Amino acid sequence: MSAVSSRLPVFPWDKLEPYKATAQAHPDGIVDLSVGTPVDPVPERIQRALTGAANSPGYPTVWGTAELRDALTGWVERRLGARGVSHRNVLPVVGSKELVAWLPTQLGLGPGDRVGYPLLAYPTYEVGARLCGAEPVPYEDPTELDPAGLKLLWLNSPSNPTGRVLPPEELTRIVAWAREHGVLLFSDECYLELGWEAEPVSVLHPDVCGGTYEGLVAVHSLSKRSNLAGYRAAFLAGDAAVLGELLKIRKHGGMMVPAPVQAATAVALGDDTHVREQRERYAARRTALRAALEAHGFRVDHSEASLYLWSTRDEPCWETVAHLAELGILVAPGDFYGPAGGRHVRVALTATDERIDAAVKRLG
């Protein structure tokens, strides 16, 4: 056990605890904008689907019910513009973080293999590589990587933490490069439905993939779009051969989405109304918070999508964290996402309207 844990970086969030204590001491309480965890209610229709399937005494299947797979294929075609999606092109997973962390292991990667991921990125891409003993390789432009030994390439658009969106022509170029060099490409698209100043596009769109899913898998989550972080509801879509292999492995590992969550997921993917309503909440919070940050002397970079404002005062990120903690506002330091984030902080939109209003007043 210790040998495996020694491969991993120090869990970053523990470093934030002293600043959290400072923010909590504010007379009006903390405004926690550090972790992007949903705070709004789970839509009633989804709750009813969950409780309606509560009498599920038997084991669920790893591949999910036919109803769930119908919902997955239908959403992928309707929302992503993909074509000809069958049940073999989808696979439910127990939250996207589990998938990201264990994917290299499930693909059979190990020492001598390399895993590419963005220079500014969700830390679990690196963790997944290290868990299996592969080499993590951050990049600015993936097509400039040496493809030798590169077995897995992660894209993330819209980006966590920066909110940057890769345009379709950039995605098309990267997909072509990955296929030319035989590199398996996984695209983390968990924030795709939260575009503000850009319209995110999936790698499964025919204009990007050329109508074939060979070598491509997209990762999607219901955590942010449907407030289902507590349900651990996510799924994969793409190359049937890759998903078929993962299905076999995950059957042996018992990686089953609970039956009530499967039922709730199917309902959530069939209902676009609650997604629009949640977008409107986040849009209002984003507008208010961005204006307050900029008036306070911040510059907001990228952030054209996702649930974060990638913000800087052109100083070391921990100085910014300390400054905001004195105002009772907790944010994530940019270096959590790689050394290139050392002068930025990530400000999440995931707080109640009341807490966002409090942050706006304090920044003013």
Short mmCIF file of C-alpha atoms in Angstrom, two decimals:
data_model
loop_
_atom_site.label_atom_id
_atom_site.label_comp_id
_atom_site.label_asym_id
_atom_site.label_seq_id
_atom_site.Cartn_x
_atom_site.Cartn_y
_atom_site.Cartn_z
CA MET A 1 0.00 0.00 0.00
CA SER A 2 2.68 2.49 0.96
CA ALA A 3 4.60 1.71 -2.24
CA VAL A 4 1.60 2.71 -4.35
CA SER A 5 0.74 5.85 -2.37
CA SER A 6 4.36 6.99 -2.58
CA ARG A 7 3.94 7.37 -6.35
CA LEU A 8 1.28 10.02 -5.86
CA PRO A 9 1.60 13.75 -5.24
CA VAL A 10 0.60 15.18 -1.86
CA PHE A 11 -3.19 15.65 -1.73
CA PRO A 12 -3.32 19.38 -2.55
CA TRP A 13 -6.49 20.43 -0.76
CA ASP A 14 -4.93 19.85 2.67
CA LYS A 15 -2.68 22.88 2.02
CA LEU A 16 -5.75 25.11 1.87
CA GLU A 17 -6.92 24.38 5.43
CA PRO A 18 -5.22 27.38 7.17
CA TYR A 19 -6.76 29.78 4.64
CA LYS A 20 -10.13 28.12 5.09
CA ALA A 21 -9.87 28.76 8.83
CA THR A 22 -9.14 32.44 8.16
CA ALA A 23 -12.13 32.72 5.83
CA GLN A 24 -14.40 30.95 8.32
CA ALA A 25 -13.51 33.56 10.94
CA HIS A 26 -15.15 36.34 8.90
CA PRO A 27 -18.05 37.86 10.88
CA ASP A 28 -20.50 37.00 8.09
CA GLY A 29 -19.06 33.52 7.55
CA ILE A 30 -17.10 31.93 4.74
CA VAL A 31 -17.92 32.15 1.05
CA ASP A 32 -16.38 28.93 -0.24
CA LEU A 33 -15.60 29.25 -3.94
CA SER A 34 -12.78 26.73 -3.89
CA VAL A 35 -14.34 23.36 -4.75
CA GLY A 36 -16.70 23.12 -7.70
CA THR A 37 -19.35 21.12 -5.88
CA PRO A 38 -23.02 21.78 -6.74
CA VAL A 39 -25.16 23.43 -4.05
CA ASP A 40 -28.55 23.68 -5.79
CA PRO A 41 -31.22 21.02 -5.30
CA VAL A 42 -31.43 17.85 -7.36
CA PRO A 43 -34.43 18.36 -9.68
CA GLU A 44 -37.59 16.77 -8.30
CA ARG A 45 -38.15 14.61 -11.36
CA ILE A 46 -34.72 13.03 -10.93
CA GLN A 47 -35.26 12.50 -7.22
CA ARG A 48 -38.53 10.72 -7.96
CA ALA A 49 -36.77 8.44 -10.46
CA LEU A 50 -34.16 7.56 -7.83
CA THR A 51 -36.67 6.78 -5.08
CA GLY A 52 -38.94 4.98 -7.55
CA ALA A 53 -36.13 2.50 -8.18
CA ALA A 54 -35.19 2.17 -4.51
CA ASN A 55 -36.59 -1.38 -4.31
CA SER A 56 -33.65 -2.86 -6.23
CA PRO A 57 -32.53 -5.91 -4.26
CA GLY A 58 -30.58 -7.56 -7.08
CA TYR A 59 -27.18 -6.70 -8.50
CA PRO A 60 -27.15 -4.09 -11.28
CA THR A 61 -25.16 -4.79 -14.44
CA VAL A 62 -21.97 -2.97 -15.33
CA TRP A 63 -23.28 -2.15 -18.81
CA GLY A 64 -26.49 -0.78 -17.34
CA THR A 65 -30.12 -1.37 -18.20
CA ALA A 66 -31.36 -1.19 -21.78
CA GLU A 67 -33.33 1.91 -20.74
CA LEU A 68 -30.15 3.60 -19.54
CA ARG A 69 -28.26 2.71 -22.70
CA ASP A 70 -31.14 4.06 -24.80
CA ALA A 71 -30.93 7.31 -22.82
CA LEU A 72 -27.16 7.49 -23.28
CA THR A 73 -27.22 6.88 -27.03
CA GLY A 74 -30.13 9.27 -27.49
CA TRP A 75 -28.40 12.07 -25.60
CA VAL A 76 -25.09 11.56 -27.40
CA GLU A 77 -26.80 11.86 -30.77
CA ARG A 78 -29.11 14.72 -29.78
CA ARG A 79 -26.68 16.84 -27.79
CA LEU A 80 -23.28 16.02 -29.28
CA GLY A 81 -24.44 15.67 -32.88
CA ALA A 82 -22.92 12.18 -33.10
CA ARG A 83 -24.36 9.74 -35.64
CA GLY A 84 -25.05 6.03 -35.66
CA VAL A 85 -24.48 5.56 -31.91
CA SER A 86 -25.38 2.07 -30.68
CA HIS A 87 -25.37 0.48 -27.24
CA ARG A 88 -21.83 -0.76 -28.00
CA ASN A 89 -20.71 2.89 -28.14
CA VAL A 90 -21.71 3.78 -24.54
CA LEU A 91 -20.72 2.66 -21.05
CA PRO A 92 -21.90 4.02 -17.67
CA VAL A 93 -19.22 4.62 -15.02
CA VAL A 94 -19.24 5.31 -11.28
CA GLY A 95 -18.48 9.02 -11.54
CA SER A 96 -15.92 10.47 -13.91
CA LYS A 97 -13.14 10.82 -11.32
CA GLU A 98 -13.08 7.05 -10.76
CA LEU A 99 -12.75 6.56 -14.50
CA VAL A 100 -9.97 9.13 -14.90
CA ALA A 101 -7.97 7.74 -11.98
CA TRP A 102 -8.18 4.07 -12.98
CA LEU A 103 -8.34 4.24 -16.78
CA PRO A 104 -4.60 3.78 -17.42
CA THR A 105 -4.60 0.74 -15.14
CA GLN A 106 -7.66 -0.73 -16.86
CA LEU A 107 -6.01 -0.15 -20.25
CA GLY A 108 -3.04 -2.22 -19.08
CA LEU A 109 -0.55 0.65 -19.06
CA GLY A 110 2.52 0.57 -16.86
CA PRO A 111 6.23 1.39 -16.67
CA GLY A 112 7.58 2.52 -20.04
CA ASP A 113 4.21 3.88 -21.17
CA ARG A 114 3.38 7.59 -21.28
CA VAL A 115 0.13 9.47 -20.60
CA GLY A 116 -0.33 12.99 -21.99
CA TYR A 117 -2.55 15.65 -20.42
CA PRO A 118 -2.83 19.47 -20.52
CA LEU A 119 -0.21 21.64 -18.83
CA LEU A 120 -2.98 23.19 -16.72
CA ALA A 121 -5.24 20.33 -15.74
CA TYR A 122 -7.42 18.43 -13.33
CA PRO A 123 -4.83 16.68 -11.09
CA THR A 124 -6.38 13.22 -11.49
CA TYR A 125 -4.97 12.80 -15.00
CA GLU A 126 -1.50 12.72 -13.47
CA VAL A 127 -2.69 10.54 -10.59
CA GLY A 128 -4.08 7.95 -13.02
CA ALA A 129 -0.74 7.69 -14.79
CA ARG A 130 1.19 7.38 -11.54
CA LEU A 131 -1.13 4.73 -10.10
CA CYS A 132 -0.16 2.29 -12.85
CA GLY A 133 3.51 3.32 -12.98
CA ALA A 134 3.25 5.10 -16.34
CA GLU A 135 4.98 8.41 -17.02
CA PRO A 136 2.74 11.51 -16.84
CA VAL A 137 3.55 14.00 -19.61
CA PRO A 138 1.98 17.49 -19.50
CA TYR A 139 1.72 19.38 -22.78
CA GLU A 140 0.91 22.79 -24.24
CA ASP A 141 0.17 21.38 -27.69
CA PRO A 142 -0.34 17.60 -27.76
CA THR A 143 0.82 17.37 -31.38
CA GLU A 144 4.28 18.49 -30.27
CA LEU A 145 4.65 15.45 -28.00
CA ASP A 146 6.95 12.59 -29.01
CA PRO A 147 4.42 9.85 -29.87
CA ALA A 148 6.88 7.08 -28.96
CA GLY A 149 5.43 5.23 -25.98
CA LEU A 150 2.48 7.63 -25.76
CA LYS A 151 -0.41 5.26 -25.12
CA LEU A 152 -3.09 7.64 -23.83
CA LEU A 153 -3.80 11.29 -24.60
CA TRP A 154 -6.22 13.34 -22.51
CA LEU A 155 -8.03 16.37 -23.90
CA ASN A 156 -10.15 18.59 -21.66
CA SER A 157 -12.48 21.08 -23.33
CA PRO A 158 -13.99 23.07 -21.71
CA SER A 159 -10.97 23.09 -19.43
CA ASN A 160 -10.86 22.68 -15.70
CA PRO A 161 -9.46 25.03 -14.37
CA THR A 162 -9.19 27.64 -17.12
CA GLY A 163 -12.56 27.35 -18.86
CA ARG A 164 -10.80 27.41 -22.23
CA VAL A 165 -12.69 25.86 -25.16
CA LEU A 166 -10.84 24.17 -28.02
CA PRO A 167 -12.38 25.23 -31.36
CA PRO A 168 -13.55 22.49 -33.77
CA GLU A 169 -10.62 22.97 -36.14
CA GLU A 170 -8.16 22.48 -33.26
CA LEU A 171 -9.96 19.31 -32.14
CA THR A 172 -9.94 18.01 -35.71
CA ARG A 173 -6.19 18.61 -36.00
CA ILE A 174 -5.46 16.80 -32.72
CA VAL A 175 -7.72 13.86 -33.57
CA ALA A 176 -5.96 13.44 -36.93
CA TRP A 177 -2.55 13.53 -35.23
CA ALA A 178 -3.57 10.97 -32.58
CA ARG A 179 -4.90 8.59 -35.22
CA GLU A 180 -1.82 9.02 -37.41
CA HIS A 181 0.39 7.94 -34.50
CA GLY A 182 -1.91 5.27 -33.05
CA VAL A 183 -2.50 7.17 -29.79
CA LEU A 184 -5.76 6.49 -27.93
CA LEU A 185 -7.54 9.80 -27.27
CA PHE A 186 -9.89 10.35 -24.34
CA SER A 187 -11.71 13.69 -24.27
CA ASP A 188 -12.98 14.92 -20.91
CA GLU A 189 -16.08 16.93 -21.85
CA CYS A 190 -17.79 17.15 -18.46
CA TYR A 191 -18.42 20.90 -18.79
CA LEU A 192 -19.62 20.80 -22.39
CA GLU A 193 -23.14 22.04 -21.55
CA LEU A 194 -21.75 25.10 -19.74
CA GLY A 195 -20.46 27.26 -22.56
CA TRP A 196 -20.85 31.02 -22.09
CA GLU A 197 -18.76 32.91 -24.64
CA ALA A 198 -18.03 29.88 -26.83
CA GLU A 199 -19.95 26.81 -27.94
CA PRO A 200 -18.03 23.67 -26.90
CA VAL A 201 -17.91 20.84 -29.44
CA SER A 202 -17.38 17.14 -28.76
CA VAL A 203 -14.70 15.03 -30.42
CA LEU A 204 -17.59 12.76 -31.43
CA HIS A 205 -19.12 15.42 -33.67
CA PRO A 206 -18.82 14.24 -37.28
CA ASP A 207 -17.04 17.45 -38.32
CA VAL A 208 -14.29 16.55 -35.84
CA CYS A 209 -14.12 12.75 -35.99
CA GLY A 210 -15.04 12.30 -39.64
CA GLY A 211 -17.99 10.09 -38.80
CA THR A 212 -15.96 7.33 -37.18
CA TYR A 213 -15.20 6.87 -33.47
CA GLU A 214 -12.02 4.85 -34.01
CA GLY A 215 -9.49 5.69 -31.30
CA LEU A 216 -11.80 8.21 -29.61
CA VAL A 217 -13.74 8.17 -26.34
CA ALA A 218 -15.61 11.10 -24.76
CA VAL A 219 -16.15 11.32 -20.99
CA HIS A 220 -19.34 12.93 -19.68
CA SER A 221 -20.75 13.56 -16.22
CA LEU A 222 -24.10 14.57 -14.75
CA SER A 223 -22.50 16.11 -11.66
CA LYS A 224 -22.54 19.72 -12.85
CA ARG A 225 -25.29 19.82 -15.51
CA SER A 226 -27.86 18.08 -13.25
CA ASN A 227 -26.48 18.67 -9.71
CA LEU A 228 -25.81 14.95 -9.36
CA ALA A 229 -22.29 14.96 -7.89
CA GLY A 230 -23.63 12.94 -4.96
CA TYR A 231 -25.07 10.30 -7.29
CA ARG A 232 -21.75 9.48 -9.04
CA ALA A 233 -23.39 9.39 -12.46
CA ALA A 234 -21.16 9.53 -15.53
CA PHE A 235 -20.58 7.69 -18.78
CA LEU A 236 -18.30 7.09 -21.75
CA ALA A 237 -19.14 7.25 -25.44
CA GLY A 238 -17.08 6.41 -28.47
CA ASP A 239 -14.95 3.59 -29.85
CA ALA A 240 -16.88 0.33 -29.41
CA ALA A 241 -13.72 -1.80 -29.28
CA VAL A 242 -12.22 0.27 -26.46
CA LEU A 243 -15.48 0.35 -24.50
CA GLY A 244 -15.97 -3.38 -25.01
CA GLU A 245 -12.58 -4.08 -23.47
CA LEU A 246 -13.29 -1.75 -20.56
CA LEU A 247 -16.67 -3.44 -20.04
CA LYS A 248 -15.00 -6.84 -19.68
CA ILE A 249 -12.51 -5.49 -17.16
CA ARG A 250 -15.08 -3.54 -15.19
CA LYS A 251 -17.32 -6.62 -14.94
CA HIS A 252 -14.51 -8.45 -13.17
CA GLY A 253 -13.95 -5.42 -10.92
CA GLY A 254 -17.64 -5.08 -10.00
CA MET A 255 -17.68 -1.44 -11.15
CA MET A 256 -21.47 -1.14 -11.24
CA VAL A 257 -23.52 2.05 -11.15
CA PRO A 258 -26.24 1.42 -8.52
CA ALA A 259 -29.63 0.58 -10.04
CA PRO A 260 -31.46 3.62 -8.59
CA VAL A 261 -28.73 5.90 -10.00
CA GLN A 262 -29.09 4.25 -13.40
CA ALA A 263 -32.82 5.02 -13.34
CA ALA A 264 -32.20 8.62 -12.28
CA THR A 265 -29.55 9.07 -14.98
CA ALA A 266 -31.91 7.91 -17.71
CA VAL A 267 -34.52 10.45 -16.62
CA ALA A 268 -31.96 13.27 -16.26
CA LEU A 269 -30.61 12.76 -19.78
CA GLY A 270 -34.11 12.86 -21.22
CA ASP A 271 -34.96 16.23 -19.66
CA ASP A 272 -33.35 19.39 -21.03
CA THR A 273 -35.51 21.81 -19.03
CA HIS A 274 -33.66 21.43 -15.74
CA VAL A 275 -30.34 21.91 -17.54
CA ARG A 276 -31.49 25.24 -18.97
CA GLU A 277 -32.75 26.35 -15.55
CA GLN A 278 -29.44 25.48 -13.89
CA ARG A 279 -27.49 27.25 -16.63
CA GLU A 280 -29.50 30.39 -15.93
CA ARG A 281 -28.57 30.23 -12.24
CA TYR A 282 -24.89 29.86 -13.04
CA ALA A 283 -25.00 32.58 -15.70
CA ALA A 284 -26.39 35.11 -13.21
CA ARG A 285 -23.78 34.18 -10.60
CA ARG A 286 -21.02 34.35 -13.19
CA THR A 287 -22.03 37.82 -14.35
CA ALA A 288 -22.15 39.22 -10.82
CA LEU A 289 -18.95 37.59 -9.63
CA ARG A 290 -16.91 38.44 -12.70
CA ALA A 291 -17.86 42.12 -12.51
CA ALA A 292 -16.95 42.22 -8.81
CA LEU A 293 -13.58 40.54 -9.37
CA GLU A 294 -12.66 42.88 -12.21
CA ALA A 295 -13.70 45.92 -10.19
CA HIS A 296 -11.46 44.63 -7.38
CA GLY A 297 -8.43 44.58 -9.69
CA PHE A 298 -8.53 41.07 -11.08
CA ARG A 299 -8.10 40.03 -14.68
CA VAL A 300 -10.16 37.04 -15.79
CA ASP A 301 -8.45 34.90 -18.43
CA HIS A 302 -10.15 32.36 -20.72
CA SER A 303 -13.24 31.29 -18.71
CA GLU A 304 -15.44 31.20 -21.80
CA ALA A 305 -17.05 28.03 -20.43
CA SER A 306 -17.27 25.80 -17.32
CA LEU A 307 -18.05 26.74 -13.72
CA TYR A 308 -14.92 28.74 -12.91
CA LEU A 309 -13.36 32.15 -13.38
CA TRP A 310 -9.61 31.79 -14.00
CA SER A 311 -8.48 34.97 -12.27
CA THR A 312 -5.23 36.79 -11.51
CA ARG A 313 -3.85 39.90 -9.82
CA ASP A 314 -0.45 39.22 -11.40
CA GLU A 315 1.01 37.98 -8.14
CA PRO A 316 1.84 34.53 -6.69
CA CYS A 317 -1.39 32.60 -6.33
CA TRP A 318 -1.00 31.94 -2.61
CA GLU A 319 -0.80 35.70 -1.97
CA THR A 320 -4.13 36.03 -3.75
CA VAL A 321 -5.58 33.14 -1.74
CA ALA A 322 -4.47 34.84 1.48
CA HIS A 323 -5.87 38.22 0.40
CA LEU A 324 -9.29 36.78 -0.40
CA ALA A 325 -9.32 34.66 2.78
CA GLU A 326 -9.08 37.88 4.79
CA LEU A 327 -12.30 38.91 3.06
CA GLY A 328 -13.86 35.59 4.04
CA ILE A 329 -13.64 34.22 0.47
CA LEU A 330 -11.92 30.89 -0.19
CA VAL A 331 -10.63 30.09 -3.69
CA ALA A 332 -8.36 27.42 -5.18
CA PRO A 333 -4.72 28.34 -5.90
CA GLY A 334 -3.79 27.91 -9.53
CA ASP A 335 -0.75 25.76 -8.81
CA PHE A 336 -3.09 22.94 -7.75
CA TYR A 337 -3.49 22.44 -11.50
CA GLY A 338 0.17 22.62 -12.44
CA PRO A 339 3.12 25.02 -12.06
CA ALA A 340 1.84 27.07 -15.00
CA GLY A 341 -1.05 28.19 -12.78
CA GLY A 342 1.21 29.77 -10.20
CA ARG A 343 -0.14 33.31 -10.68
CA HIS A 344 -3.85 32.51 -11.01
CA VAL A 345 -6.66 31.36 -8.75
CA ARG A 346 -9.72 29.35 -9.70
CA VAL A 347 -12.96 30.95 -8.50
CA ALA A 348 -15.95 28.60 -8.58
CA LEU A 349 -19.52 29.66 -9.35
CA THR A 350 -20.88 26.86 -7.18
CA ALA A 351 -22.28 28.78 -4.22
CA THR A 352 -25.79 29.86 -3.36
CA ASP A 353 -27.13 33.18 -4.60
CA GLU A 354 -26.88 34.49 -1.04
CA ARG A 355 -23.20 33.56 -0.74
CA ILE A 356 -22.37 34.94 -4.20
CA ASP A 357 -24.04 38.21 -3.18
CA ALA A 358 -21.95 38.22 -0.02
CA ALA A 359 -18.75 37.77 -2.04
CA VAL A 360 -19.73 40.57 -4.41
CA LYS A 361 -20.29 42.96 -1.47
CA ARG A 362 -16.96 42.05 0.12
CA LEU A 363 -15.08 42.54 -3.13
CA GLY A 364 -16.75 45.92 -3.48
#
